[in-house]
Short mmCIF file of C-alpha atoms and ligand atoms in Angstrom, two decimals:
data_model
loop_
_atom_site.label_atom_id
_atom_site.label_comp_id
_atom_site.label_asym_id
_atom_site.label_seq_id
_atom_site.Cartn_x
_atom_site.Cartn_y
_atom_site.Cartn_z
CA MET A 10 40.06 45.05 12.02
CA LYS A 11 43.47 45.76 12.92
CA LYS A 12 44.65 49.16 11.75
CA LYS A 13 47.66 50.05 9.45
CA ILE A 14 50.42 51.89 10.41
CA LEU A 15 53.88 53.32 8.71
CA VAL A 16 56.37 53.52 11.01
CA THR A 17 59.03 55.91 9.15
CA ARG A 18 61.84 54.42 11.21
CA LYS A 19 63.65 51.69 13.49
CA LEU A 20 62.08 51.61 16.69
CA LEU A 21 63.52 49.85 20.26
CA GLN A 22 62.34 46.60 19.63
CA GLN A 23 60.42 46.17 22.73
CA ASN A 24 58.10 49.06 21.09
CA GLU A 25 58.29 47.12 17.99
CA SER A 26 57.03 44.25 19.01
CA ARG A 27 53.93 46.16 21.29
CA LEU A 28 53.09 48.21 17.73
CA GLN A 29 52.71 44.84 15.99
CA GLN A 30 50.51 42.92 18.70
CA LEU A 31 48.16 46.23 18.21
CA PHE A 32 48.00 46.93 14.64
CA GLU A 33 48.99 46.15 11.15
CA VAL A 34 52.45 48.00 10.44
CA LYS A 35 54.90 48.61 7.86
CA PHE A 36 58.30 48.73 9.64
CA ASN A 37 61.79 50.08 8.44
CA LYS A 38 63.97 47.60 8.95
CA GLU A 39 66.79 49.36 7.68
CA ASP A 40 66.32 52.24 9.52
CA LYS A 41 66.71 54.69 5.99
CA ILE A 42 65.55 58.52 6.06
CA TYR A 43 62.29 58.70 3.67
CA SER A 44 62.07 60.69 1.02
CA LYS A 45 58.51 63.36 0.76
CA GLU A 46 57.84 60.88 -1.92
CA GLU A 47 58.85 57.83 0.08
CA LEU A 48 56.62 58.81 2.77
CA LEU A 49 53.63 59.39 0.30
CA GLU A 50 54.26 56.20 -1.66
CA LEU A 51 55.07 54.16 1.73
CA SER A 52 51.69 55.70 3.55
CA ASP A 53 49.75 55.35 0.85
CA GLY A 54 46.81 53.23 2.32
CA CYS A 55 47.53 53.01 5.82
CA ASP A 56 45.43 55.00 8.63
CA GLY A 57 47.97 56.08 10.12
CA ILE A 58 52.00 56.92 10.49
CA LEU A 59 53.93 57.16 13.50
CA SER A 60 56.77 59.63 12.24
CA THR A 61 60.07 61.06 13.81
CA ILE A 62 61.78 64.22 13.66
CA VAL A 63 63.49 63.59 10.26
CA ASP A 64 60.42 63.39 8.17
CA GLN A 65 59.25 66.39 7.03
CA PHE A 66 55.59 66.89 6.74
CA ASP A 67 54.98 70.21 4.67
CA VAL A 68 51.93 71.61 3.33
CA ASP A 69 52.66 69.92 -0.11
CA THR A 70 53.03 66.42 1.59
CA ILE A 71 50.50 66.49 3.70
CA ASN A 72 48.05 67.97 0.88
CA LYS A 73 49.38 64.54 -0.72
CA LEU A 74 48.74 62.43 1.70
CA SER A 75 46.39 59.15 0.89
CA SER A 76 43.07 60.49 2.09
CA SER A 77 43.45 57.05 4.62
CA ILE A 78 45.38 58.87 6.47
CA LYS A 79 44.07 59.99 9.92
CA ILE A 80 46.77 60.18 12.48
CA ILE A 81 50.55 61.64 12.39
CA ALA A 82 51.82 60.16 15.90
CA ASN A 83 55.04 62.19 16.35
CA TYR A 84 57.93 60.60 18.61
CA ALA A 85 59.30 63.63 20.06
CA VAL A 86 58.56 66.88 21.69
CA GLY A 87 59.10 68.84 19.00
CA PHE A 88 56.95 69.19 15.91
CA GLY A 89 58.20 71.45 13.66
CA ASN A 90 59.02 68.77 11.03
CA ILE A 91 54.94 68.51 11.04
CA ASN A 92 52.92 71.75 9.29
CA LEU A 93 49.81 71.37 12.26
CA ASP A 94 47.52 73.70 10.19
CA ALA A 95 47.65 71.93 6.57
CA ALA A 96 47.24 68.82 8.95
CA ARG A 97 43.91 70.26 10.68
CA LYS A 98 42.66 71.15 7.10
CA LYS A 99 43.16 67.74 6.04
CA ASN A 100 41.39 66.56 9.36
CA ILE A 101 45.09 64.31 9.95
CA ALA A 102 45.32 64.49 13.85
CA VAL A 103 48.82 65.09 15.46
CA THR A 104 50.56 64.16 18.19
CA ASN A 105 54.07 64.23 19.58
CA THR A 106 55.62 62.71 23.39
CA PRO A 107 55.93 65.14 26.44
CA GLU A 108 56.97 64.77 29.67
CA VAL A 109 58.78 61.43 29.14
CA LEU A 110 61.82 63.04 27.75
CA SER A 111 62.55 65.86 29.99
CA GLU A 112 64.84 64.60 32.09
CA ALA A 113 66.95 62.94 29.69
CA THR A 114 67.11 66.19 27.85
CA ALA A 115 67.91 68.10 30.99
CA ASP A 116 70.92 65.96 31.72
CA ILE A 117 71.77 66.50 28.05
CA SER A 118 71.89 70.43 29.03
CA ILE A 119 73.65 70.12 31.62
CA LEU A 120 76.52 68.14 29.93
CA LEU A 121 76.49 70.48 27.20
CA LEU A 122 76.68 73.54 29.88
CA LEU A 123 79.73 71.31 31.66
CA GLY A 124 81.63 70.55 28.54
CA ALA A 125 81.94 73.18 27.08
CA SER A 126 82.33 75.32 30.21
CA ARG A 127 85.24 73.05 31.49
CA ARG A 128 86.73 72.57 28.02
CA ALA A 129 85.81 69.07 27.19
CA TYR A 130 86.57 68.65 23.48
CA GLU A 131 90.21 70.33 24.28
CA GLY A 132 90.79 68.36 27.25
CA ARG A 133 89.88 65.11 24.83
CA ASN A 134 91.80 66.20 21.93
CA TRP A 135 95.15 67.12 24.48
CA VAL A 136 95.81 63.36 25.94
CA GLU A 137 94.92 61.71 22.82
CA GLN A 138 98.59 63.42 21.58
CA GLN A 139 99.68 61.59 24.47
CA ASP A 140 102.15 64.39 25.28
CA TRP A 141 99.95 66.21 28.19
CA LYS A 142 101.13 67.29 31.87
CA TRP A 143 99.07 68.25 34.22
CA GLN A 144 99.53 71.97 35.05
CA ALA A 145 98.05 75.28 37.16
CA THR A 146 97.89 77.28 34.49
CA ALA A 147 95.99 75.14 31.62
CA PHE A 148 92.76 74.59 30.55
CA LEU A 149 90.80 77.22 32.46
CA GLY A 150 87.32 77.00 32.37
CA ARG A 151 84.10 79.04 33.50
CA GLN A 152 82.99 77.57 36.76
CA MET A 153 79.07 76.26 36.86
CA SER A 154 78.92 76.29 40.74
CA GLY A 155 77.71 79.33 42.09
CA SER A 156 77.27 81.38 38.66
CA LYS A 157 74.08 83.00 37.39
CA LEU A 158 72.33 80.17 34.75
CA GLY A 159 69.78 81.48 32.37
CA ILE A 160 67.25 79.11 31.02
CA LEU A 161 65.42 80.67 28.03
CA GLY A 162 62.01 78.16 28.12
CA MET A 163 61.07 76.94 31.57
CA GLY A 164 58.61 74.50 30.19
CA ARG A 165 58.88 70.80 31.27
CA ILE A 166 62.50 70.51 29.83
CA GLY A 167 63.76 74.12 31.23
CA ARG A 168 62.63 73.04 34.69
CA GLU A 169 64.03 70.04 35.22
CA VAL A 170 67.04 71.39 34.21
CA ALA A 171 66.86 74.33 36.91
CA LYS A 172 66.40 70.96 39.28
CA ARG A 173 69.63 69.69 38.14
CA ALA A 174 71.34 73.59 38.24
CA ARG A 175 70.43 73.90 41.93
CA GLY A 176 72.50 71.16 42.83
CA PHE A 177 75.44 73.39 41.25
CA ASN A 178 74.67 75.71 43.81
CA MET A 179 73.20 78.34 40.49
CA GLU A 180 71.38 81.14 40.78
CA ILE A 181 68.16 80.61 38.67
CA HIS A 182 66.75 83.51 36.30
CA TYR A 183 64.35 82.33 33.51
CA TYR A 184 62.54 83.93 30.36
CA ASN A 185 59.30 82.32 29.53
CA ARG A 186 55.70 83.87 27.40
CA SER A 187 53.96 83.44 31.05
CA ARG A 188 55.58 83.64 34.49
CA LEU A 189 55.86 80.34 36.49
CA LYS A 190 53.02 79.46 39.30
CA PRO A 191 55.29 79.40 42.86
CA ASP A 192 55.23 76.04 43.12
CA LEU A 193 56.73 75.47 39.95
CA GLU A 194 59.04 78.92 39.61
CA LEU A 195 60.46 77.16 42.98
CA GLY A 196 62.70 80.52 43.94
CA SER A 197 63.86 81.21 40.33
CA ILE A 198 63.89 84.43 38.74
CA TYR A 199 61.91 85.49 36.20
CA HIS A 200 62.51 88.42 33.52
CA LYS A 201 59.85 89.43 31.29
CA ASP A 202 62.39 90.01 27.90
CA ILE A 203 65.33 88.62 26.89
CA LYS A 204 67.50 91.59 27.26
CA SER A 205 67.24 91.35 30.75
CA LEU A 206 67.18 87.67 30.77
CA PHE A 207 69.89 87.38 28.49
CA SER A 208 72.67 90.14 30.41
CA ILE A 209 72.56 88.35 33.73
CA SER A 210 73.25 85.01 31.80
CA ASP A 211 77.07 83.47 32.95
CA PHE A 212 74.95 80.66 31.67
CA LEU A 213 72.30 79.78 29.17
CA SER A 214 70.41 77.22 28.55
CA ILE A 215 67.86 76.98 25.70
CA ASN A 216 65.36 74.69 26.46
CA CYS A 217 61.81 76.78 24.33
CA PRO A 218 60.44 75.30 20.97
CA ALA A 219 61.11 76.89 17.99
CA ASN A 220 59.01 78.78 16.70
CA LYS A 221 58.26 81.89 14.65
CA ASP A 222 59.40 84.15 17.73
CA THR A 223 62.72 81.75 18.84
CA VAL A 224 63.84 81.01 15.42
CA HIS A 225 67.52 83.25 15.18
CA LEU A 226 66.45 84.19 19.24
CA ILE A 227 70.21 84.34 19.68
CA ASN A 228 71.69 86.76 17.40
CA LYS A 229 73.78 89.55 16.87
CA ASP A 230 71.94 92.11 18.46
CA THR A 231 70.57 89.61 21.15
CA LEU A 232 74.46 88.46 21.74
CA LYS A 233 75.23 91.68 22.74
CA TYR A 234 72.83 91.71 25.90
CA PHE A 235 74.99 88.34 27.14
CA PRO A 236 78.19 89.14 30.38
CA LYS A 237 81.53 88.58 28.82
CA HIS A 238 82.43 85.02 28.68
CA ALA A 239 78.93 83.81 28.91
CA VAL A 240 78.35 79.82 28.38
CA ILE A 241 75.51 78.74 25.97
CA ALA A 242 73.72 75.17 25.40
CA ASN A 243 71.67 74.78 22.83
CA ALA A 244 69.53 70.90 23.55
CA ALA A 245 65.95 72.51 21.88
CA ARG A 246 66.78 73.25 18.38
CA GLY A 247 68.69 74.77 16.07
CA ASP A 248 67.49 77.38 14.30
CA ILE A 249 66.98 79.38 17.81
CA ILE A 250 70.81 80.30 16.81
CA LYS A 251 71.88 82.27 13.67
CA ASP A 252 75.28 80.22 13.31
CA ASP A 253 76.93 83.39 11.55
CA ASP A 254 76.51 85.41 14.79
CA MET A 255 77.46 82.31 16.81
CA ILE A 256 80.55 82.21 15.20
CA GLU A 257 81.59 86.19 15.79
CA ALA A 258 80.96 85.63 19.36
CA LEU A 259 82.90 82.57 19.82
CA LYS A 260 85.58 84.03 17.85
CA ASN A 261 85.90 87.00 19.68
CA LYS A 262 85.63 85.32 23.21
CA LYS A 263 82.03 87.23 23.89
CA ILE A 264 81.01 83.65 24.23
CA PHE A 265 83.89 81.83 26.30
CA ALA A 266 82.04 78.96 24.83
CA LEU A 267 79.00 76.79 23.52
CA GLY A 268 77.28 73.44 23.94
CA LEU A 269 75.07 72.17 20.69
CA ASP A 270 73.29 69.03 20.36
CA VAL A 271 70.93 70.47 17.42
CA TYR A 272 71.79 72.18 14.02
CA ASN A 273 70.35 73.81 12.07
CA GLY A 274 69.47 71.56 8.61
CA GLU A 275 70.51 68.88 10.66
CA PRO A 276 72.50 66.43 10.32
CA LYS A 277 74.57 68.96 8.11
CA ILE A 278 76.45 71.25 10.65
CA TYR A 279 77.58 74.44 10.14
CA PRO A 280 81.28 74.03 9.49
CA GLU A 281 82.52 76.84 11.02
CA TYR A 282 81.61 74.88 14.51
CA LEU A 283 83.76 72.38 13.68
CA LYS A 284 86.97 74.69 13.52
CA LEU A 285 86.66 76.04 17.26
CA LYS A 286 88.54 74.74 20.24
CA ASN A 287 85.24 76.02 21.84
CA VAL A 288 82.30 74.11 20.79
CA PHE A 289 81.46 71.33 22.49
CA ILE A 290 79.33 68.71 19.95
CA LEU A 291 76.83 66.20 20.22
CA PRO A 292 74.74 64.52 17.60
CA HIS A 293 71.51 65.50 18.67
CA LEU A 294 71.07 62.72 21.51
CA GLY A 295 68.94 64.69 24.41
CA SER A 296 66.19 61.91 24.84
CA ALA A 297 68.78 58.99 23.63
CA THR A 298 68.77 56.43 26.71
CA GLU A 299 67.00 53.11 26.44
CA LYS A 300 64.46 54.00 29.27
CA THR A 301 63.48 57.26 27.92
CA ARG A 302 63.23 56.00 23.98
CA VAL A 303 60.76 53.31 25.20
CA ALA A 304 58.79 56.09 27.14
CA MET A 305 58.84 57.79 23.96
CA GLY A 306 57.88 54.76 21.94
CA ASP A 307 54.79 53.61 24.13
CA ARG A 308 53.59 57.10 24.35
CA ALA A 309 53.35 57.31 20.66
CA ILE A 310 51.45 54.26 20.26
CA ASP A 311 49.36 54.72 23.34
CA ASN A 312 48.05 58.18 21.41
CA LEU A 313 47.54 55.47 18.04
CA LYS A 314 45.85 53.02 20.07
CA VAL A 315 43.80 55.85 21.70
CA PHE A 316 42.94 57.73 18.65
CA PHE A 317 41.60 54.66 16.61
CA GLU A 318 40.01 53.51 19.83
CA LYS A 319 38.06 56.55 21.89
CA GLY A 320 38.96 59.02 19.02
CA LYS A 321 41.16 61.72 21.08
CA PRO A 322 44.15 60.64 22.08
CA LYS A 323 46.18 62.54 25.40
CA ASP A 324 48.93 64.52 23.15
CA LEU A 325 46.65 66.05 20.39
CA LEU A 326 48.16 69.05 18.82
CA ASN A 327 45.32 70.25 16.36
C1 GLV B 17 63.76 65.48 20.08
O1 GLV B 17 64.72 66.54 19.14
C2 GLV B 17 62.53 66.07 20.30
O2 GLV B 17 61.53 66.77 20.11
O3 GLV B 17 61.64 64.83 20.62
#
């Protein structure tokens, strides 16, 4: 008998077809974001859930899940939307989709750094007004090439950012919980603490997971460490930045510009960001290429398949 799976959001056709071959599937044709109540109701009697980052599996929701649910396969590398402890206590396996989205997300980190530092948003606005002219003195940005790049979180995505930044002839520095081996470090300079990293970061790329150690890591106090006119890009999670403090730093040009793909309380955005010209924003699309989204779907499906066939999927988190 095929296992029953709730797929909480619409996926690419290729992934949905494979799911249908392997499982009895409840799809979300309208691609609606389900409330906690709907998640509970729709997953009732299912064996597993293929979830996305918009689905909140907090302690209460997990405790109320039907006892038939044995696995939540998250279609994301991040898993802040799922309380792993509560899942473990209820004997529910949780998996994510690492590796397959590192390159696409690193591409977006570079786009955020470039878009912010070279004032892409202001430039586009000016062109739209149709009265622009070339000027030697206008739209001066900060130059990535030859500058120092700090990478906060040197996991797979951070290392892909480093690879790209080498092409820009940047000097690469990083902070990570532990120092990488030389074959992964590839000449990047390790900093034991964030003060030391931030104080040399003309550019900073945020690529660490959000957890109790990183929430609001960029705040009034730590923003002081940066060189004047630094550029920051966040393609990781919104809650790593304390928005009020960042706005202040952007207004007084301590931070020259900010690139954001992720937000506190997404899809809401802290309204002040929309008022500032030196903020370059995207709607959380770090992994949004066909190639990557198909690969993420396949990875989540593989996790479900292996779990039901053998018990221990590759990307088990708890
Ligand atoms: C995207 O934000 C992910 O965690 O995959």
